C-alpha positions as YAML, in Angstrom:
chain: A
units: angstrom
residues:
- id: 1
  name: UNK
  ca: [-50.39, -58.29, -7.25]
- id: 2
  name: UNK
  ca: [-46.73, -58.40, -8.34]
- id: 3
  name: UNK
  ca: [-44.66, -55.51, -6.95]
- id: 4
  name: UNK
  ca: [-42.09, -55.69, -9.78]
- id: 5
  name: UNK
  ca: [-39.42, -55.14, -7.10]
- id: 6
  name: UNK
  ca: [-36.72, -57.33, -5.57]
- id: 7
  name: UNK
  ca: [-37.30, -59.22, -2.30]
- id: 8
  name: UNK
  ca: [-40.72, -57.85, -1.35]
- id: 9
  name: UNK
  ca: [-41.00, -58.72, 2.30]
- id: 10
  name: UNK
  ca: [-43.14, -56.95, 4.91]
- id: 11
  name: UNK
  ca: [-46.62, -55.38, 4.58]
- id: 12
  name: UNK
  ca: [-48.70, -52.56, 6.08]
- id: 13
  name: UNK
  ca: [-52.39, -52.08, 5.31]
- id: 14
  name: UNK
  ca: [-53.92, -48.59, 5.24]
- id: 15
  name: UNK
  ca: [-56.58, -48.01, 7.92]
- id: 16
  name: UNK
  ca: [-59.31, -47.82, 5.25]
- id: 17
  name: UNK
  ca: [-57.94, -51.04, 3.68]
- id: 18
  name: UNK
  ca: [-57.68, -49.45, 0.24]
- id: 19
  name: UNK
  ca: [-53.89, -49.55, -0.04]
- id: 20
  name: UNK
  ca: [-51.16, -52.00, 0.80]
- id: 21
  name: UNK
  ca: [-47.61, -50.79, 1.41]
- id: 22
  name: UNK
  ca: [-44.87, -53.34, 0.70]
- id: 23
  name: UNK
  ca: [-41.25, -53.14, 1.87]
- id: 24
  name: UNK
  ca: [-38.83, -54.30, -0.85]
- id: 25
  name: UNK
  ca: [-35.53, -55.30, 0.75]
- id: 26
  name: UNK
  ca: [-33.63, -55.84, -2.50]
- id: 27
  name: UNK
  ca: [-34.93, -52.76, -4.31]
- id: 28
  name: UNK
  ca: [-34.51, -50.28, -1.43]
- id: 29
  name: UNK
  ca: [-38.11, -49.20, -1.86]
- id: 30
  name: UNK
  ca: [-41.72, -49.29, -0.76]
- id: 31
  name: UNK
  ca: [-44.37, -50.26, -3.29]
- id: 32
  name: UNK
  ca: [-47.86, -48.80, -2.94]
- id: 33
  name: UNK
  ca: [-50.66, -51.05, -4.19]
- id: 34
  name: UNK
  ca: [-54.27, -50.09, -4.88]
- id: 35
  name: UNK
  ca: [-56.26, -53.05, -3.60]
- id: 36
  name: UNK
  ca: [-59.50, -52.22, -5.40]
- id: 37
  name: UNK
  ca: [-57.99, -51.93, -8.88]
- id: 38
  name: UNK
  ca: [-55.19, -54.41, -8.05]
- id: 39
  name: UNK
  ca: [-52.58, -52.07, -9.54]
- id: 40
  name: UNK
  ca: [-49.30, -50.49, -8.54]
- id: 41
  name: UNK
  ca: [-49.69, -46.84, -7.60]
- id: 42
  name: UNK
  ca: [-45.95, -46.29, -7.30]
- id: 43
  name: UNK
  ca: [-42.57, -47.10, -5.83]
- id: 44
  name: UNK
  ca: [-40.83, -44.92, -3.23]
- id: 45
  name: UNK
  ca: [-37.05, -45.04, -2.68]
- id: 46
  name: UNK
  ca: [-36.44, -45.54, 1.03]
- id: 47
  name: UNK
  ca: [-32.89, -46.85, 1.45]
- id: 48
  name: UNK
  ca: [-30.85, -50.01, 1.21]
- id: 49
  name: UNK
  ca: [-32.36, -52.99, 2.94]
- id: 50
  name: UNK
  ca: [-35.90, -51.65, 3.32]
- id: 51
  name: UNK
  ca: [-37.27, -54.11, 5.85]
- id: 52
  name: UNK
  ca: [-39.79, -52.91, 8.44]
- id: 53
  name: UNK
  ca: [-42.91, -51.01, 7.49]
- id: 54
  name: UNK
  ca: [-45.64, -49.39, 9.55]
- id: 55
  name: UNK
  ca: [-48.36, -46.80, 9.22]
- id: 56
  name: UNK
  ca: [-49.71, -44.08, 11.47]
- id: 57
  name: UNK
  ca: [-53.14, -44.82, 12.96]
- id: 58
  name: UNK
  ca: [-54.72, -42.08, 10.83]
- id: 59
  name: UNK
  ca: [-53.00, -43.38, 7.69]
- id: 60
  name: UNK
  ca: [-51.27, -40.06, 6.97]
- id: 61
  name: UNK
  ca: [-47.71, -41.38, 7.31]
- id: 62
  name: UNK
  ca: [-45.93, -44.55, 6.32]
- id: 63
  name: UNK
  ca: [-42.72, -45.55, 8.08]
- id: 64
  name: UNK
  ca: [-40.07, -47.75, 6.47]
- id: 65
  name: UNK
  ca: [-36.80, -48.91, 8.03]
- id: 66
  name: UNK
  ca: [-33.62, -49.24, 5.98]
- id: 67
  name: UNK
  ca: [-31.61, -51.91, 7.79]
- id: 68
  name: UNK
  ca: [-28.43, -51.31, 5.78]
- id: 69
  name: UNK
  ca: [-28.54, -47.52, 6.19]
- id: 70
  name: UNK
  ca: [-29.74, -47.30, 9.82]
- id: 71
  name: UNK
  ca: [-32.66, -44.97, 9.20]
- id: 72
  name: UNK
  ca: [-36.42, -44.63, 9.02]
- id: 73
  name: UNK
  ca: [-38.03, -42.98, 6.01]
- id: 74
  name: UNK
  ca: [-41.23, -41.11, 6.83]
- id: 75
  name: UNK
  ca: [-43.55, -41.01, 3.82]
- id: 76
  name: UNK
  ca: [-46.56, -38.75, 3.28]
- id: 77
  name: UNK
  ca: [-49.36, -41.13, 2.20]
- id: 78
  name: UNK
  ca: [-51.03, -38.47, 0.02]
- id: 79
  name: UNK
  ca: [-47.99, -37.33, -1.98]
- id: 80
  name: UNK
  ca: [-46.09, -40.64, -1.65]
- id: 81
  name: UNK
  ca: [-42.89, -38.68, -1.03]
- id: 82
  name: UNK
  ca: [-40.33, -39.12, 1.72]
- id: 83
  name: UNK
  ca: [-40.82, -36.10, 3.99]
- id: 84
  name: UNK
  ca: [-38.11, -36.92, 6.52]
- id: 85
  name: UNK
  ca: [-35.47, -39.49, 7.39]
- id: 86
  name: UNK
  ca: [-34.60, -40.33, 10.97]
- id: 87
  name: UNK
  ca: [-31.28, -41.87, 12.04]
- id: 88
  name: UNK
  ca: [-31.58, -45.00, 14.18]
- id: 89
  name: UNK
  ca: [-29.39, -47.45, 16.02]
- id: 90
  name: UNK
  ca: [-27.75, -50.05, 13.74]
- id: 91
  name: UNK
  ca: [-30.04, -52.48, 11.95]
- id: 92
  name: UNK
  ca: [-33.57, -51.12, 12.53]
- id: 93
  name: UNK
  ca: [-35.59, -54.22, 11.75]
- id: 94
  name: UNK
  ca: [-39.23, -53.25, 12.51]
- id: 95
  name: UNK
  ca: [-41.17, -50.01, 12.99]
- id: 96
  name: UNK
  ca: [-44.67, -49.61, 14.42]
- id: 97
  name: UNK
  ca: [-46.69, -46.67, 15.68]
- id: 98
  name: UNK
  ca: [-48.58, -46.92, 18.93]
- id: 99
  name: UNK
  ca: [-52.35, -47.00, 18.36]
- id: 100
  name: UNK
  ca: [-52.71, -43.53, 19.92]
- id: 101
  name: UNK
  ca: [-50.21, -42.20, 17.36]
- id: 102
  name: UNK
  ca: [-47.85, -40.74, 19.99]
- id: 103
  name: UNK
  ca: [-44.81, -42.95, 19.52]
- id: 104
  name: UNK
  ca: [-42.87, -44.97, 16.97]
- id: 105
  name: UNK
  ca: [-41.24, -48.14, 18.24]
- id: 106
  name: UNK
  ca: [-38.20, -49.49, 16.41]
- id: 107
  name: UNK
  ca: [-36.23, -52.56, 17.37]
- id: 108
  name: UNK
  ca: [-32.54, -52.72, 16.49]
- id: 109
  name: UNK
  ca: [-31.53, -56.30, 15.83]
- id: 110
  name: UNK
  ca: [-27.82, -55.55, 16.13]
- id: 111
  name: UNK
  ca: [-27.82, -53.57, 19.40]
- id: 112
  name: UNK
  ca: [-30.61, -55.28, 21.32]
- id: 113
  name: UNK
  ca: [-32.53, -52.09, 22.00]
- id: 114
  name: UNK
  ca: [-36.10, -50.98, 21.42]
- id: 115
  name: UNK
  ca: [-35.97, -47.32, 20.39]
- id: 116
  name: UNK
  ca: [-38.85, -44.95, 21.04]
- id: 117
  name: UNK
  ca: [-39.41, -41.88, 18.87]
- id: 118
  name: UNK
  ca: [-41.96, -39.10, 19.20]
- id: 119
  name: UNK
  ca: [-44.24, -39.74, 16.21]
- id: 120
  name: UNK
  ca: [-45.27, -36.10, 15.81]
- id: 121
  name: UNK
  ca: [-41.88, -34.41, 16.26]
- id: 122
  name: UNK
  ca: [-40.03, -37.38, 14.70]
- id: 123
  name: UNK
  ca: [-37.36, -37.15, 17.38]
- id: 124
  name: UNK
  ca: [-35.62, -39.77, 19.51]
- id: 125
  name: UNK
  ca: [-37.05, -40.20, 23.03]
- id: 126
  name: UNK
  ca: [-35.59, -43.30, 24.71]
- id: 127
  name: UNK
  ca: [-33.92, -46.72, 24.38]
- id: 128
  name: UNK
  ca: [-34.96, -49.83, 26.29]
- id: 129
  name: UNK
  ca: [-32.56, -52.79, 26.42]
- id: 130
  name: UNK
  ca: [-34.55, -55.84, 25.31]
- id: 131
  name: UNK
  ca: [-31.86, -58.46, 24.69]
- id: 132
  name: UNK
  ca: [-30.14, -60.27, 21.87]
- id: 133
  name: UNK
  ca: [-31.47, -59.79, 18.33]
- id: 134
  name: UNK
  ca: [-34.95, -58.37, 18.86]
- id: 135
  name: UNK
  ca: [-36.81, -59.17, 15.65]
- id: 136
  name: UNK
  ca: [-40.53, -59.52, 16.34]
- id: 137
  name: UNK
  ca: [-42.55, -56.49, 17.43]
- id: 138
  name: UNK
  ca: [-46.24, -55.97, 18.03]
- id: 139
  name: UNK
  ca: [-48.07, -53.10, 19.72]
- id: 140
  name: UNK
  ca: [-51.61, -54.24, 20.60]
- id: 141
  name: UNK
  ca: [-52.45, -51.02, 22.44]
- id: 142
  name: UNK
  ca: [-50.78, -47.82, 23.59]
- id: 143
  name: UNK
  ca: [-49.83, -49.30, 26.98]
- id: 144
  name: UNK
  ca: [-48.07, -52.47, 25.80]
- id: 145
  name: UNK
  ca: [-45.49, -53.62, 23.33]
- id: 146
  name: UNK
  ca: [-44.21, -57.14, 22.85]
- id: 147
  name: UNK
  ca: [-40.73, -57.82, 21.50]
- id: 148
  name: UNK
  ca: [-39.51, -61.28, 20.51]
- id: 149
  name: UNK
  ca: [-35.78, -61.89, 20.54]
- id: 150
  name: UNK
  ca: [-33.37, -64.80, 20.70]
- id: 151
  name: UNK
  ca: [-34.81, -67.00, 23.45]
- id: 152
  name: UNK
  ca: [-37.19, -64.55, 25.08]
- id: 153
  name: UNK
  ca: [-40.47, -62.72, 24.71]
- id: 154
  name: UNK
  ca: [-40.46, -59.30, 26.35]
- id: 155
  name: UNK
  ca: [-43.32, -57.16, 27.51]
- id: 156
  name: UNK
  ca: [-42.72, -53.46, 27.82]
- id: 157
  name: UNK
  ca: [-44.54, -50.18, 27.90]
- id: 158
  name: UNK
  ca: [-44.04, -47.82, 24.94]
- id: 159
  name: UNK
  ca: [-44.27, -44.87, 27.32]
- id: 160
  name: UNK
  ca: [-40.93, -43.05, 27.71]
- id: 161
  name: UNK
  ca: [-41.39, -42.96, 31.48]
- id: 162
  name: UNK
  ca: [-41.54, -46.76, 31.73]
- id: 163
  name: UNK
  ca: [-39.04, -49.43, 30.89]
- id: 164
  name: UNK
  ca: [-38.95, -53.19, 30.54]
- id: 165
  name: UNK
  ca: [-41.79, -54.66, 32.59]
- id: 166
  name: UNK
  ca: [-41.46, -58.39, 32.14]
- id: 167
  name: UNK
  ca: [-39.33, -61.07, 30.53]
- id: 168
  name: UNK
  ca: [-40.84, -64.44, 29.63]
- id: 169
  name: UNK
  ca: [-38.31, -67.09, 28.55]
- id: 170
  name: UNK
  ca: [-39.37, -69.00, 25.47]
- id: 171
  name: UNK
  ca: [-39.18, -72.78, 25.49]
- id: 172
  name: UNK
  ca: [-36.62, -74.25, 23.13]
...
């Protein structure tokens, strides 16, 4: 399904698998696609360099990072409107919610930090230093997060009370 936007890049699937949300880096937007009818529902302006995209476990909110504006846009999935924007460290490259819906994890490729935000209050909680250019991020459960950066794979806990738990050097 063409997004009709510039540099469509990252994807997030709604929990019921009816919609696909697409980050469009060049168009500063998120495109919402209806997978059953294979049509575009709409485009949402989210900021220059829209890169990372995630969705709350209940599907009520979509999160999109704007790398060139250092912010996260929080989108209501029913109205498809931005309901809040959150300032981040420079170059927020990915955003994911923990499966329990408590936290948002955002890695900043320029600063080398993983930022943790309260997903309900949409407020900053903590930074964890994870090394040079953290790009990859996955959150398989609410007790673990994995961050891939230049030369290393990190394992951390998304809980604000914990920090970096392990560092596994990658082979070159």
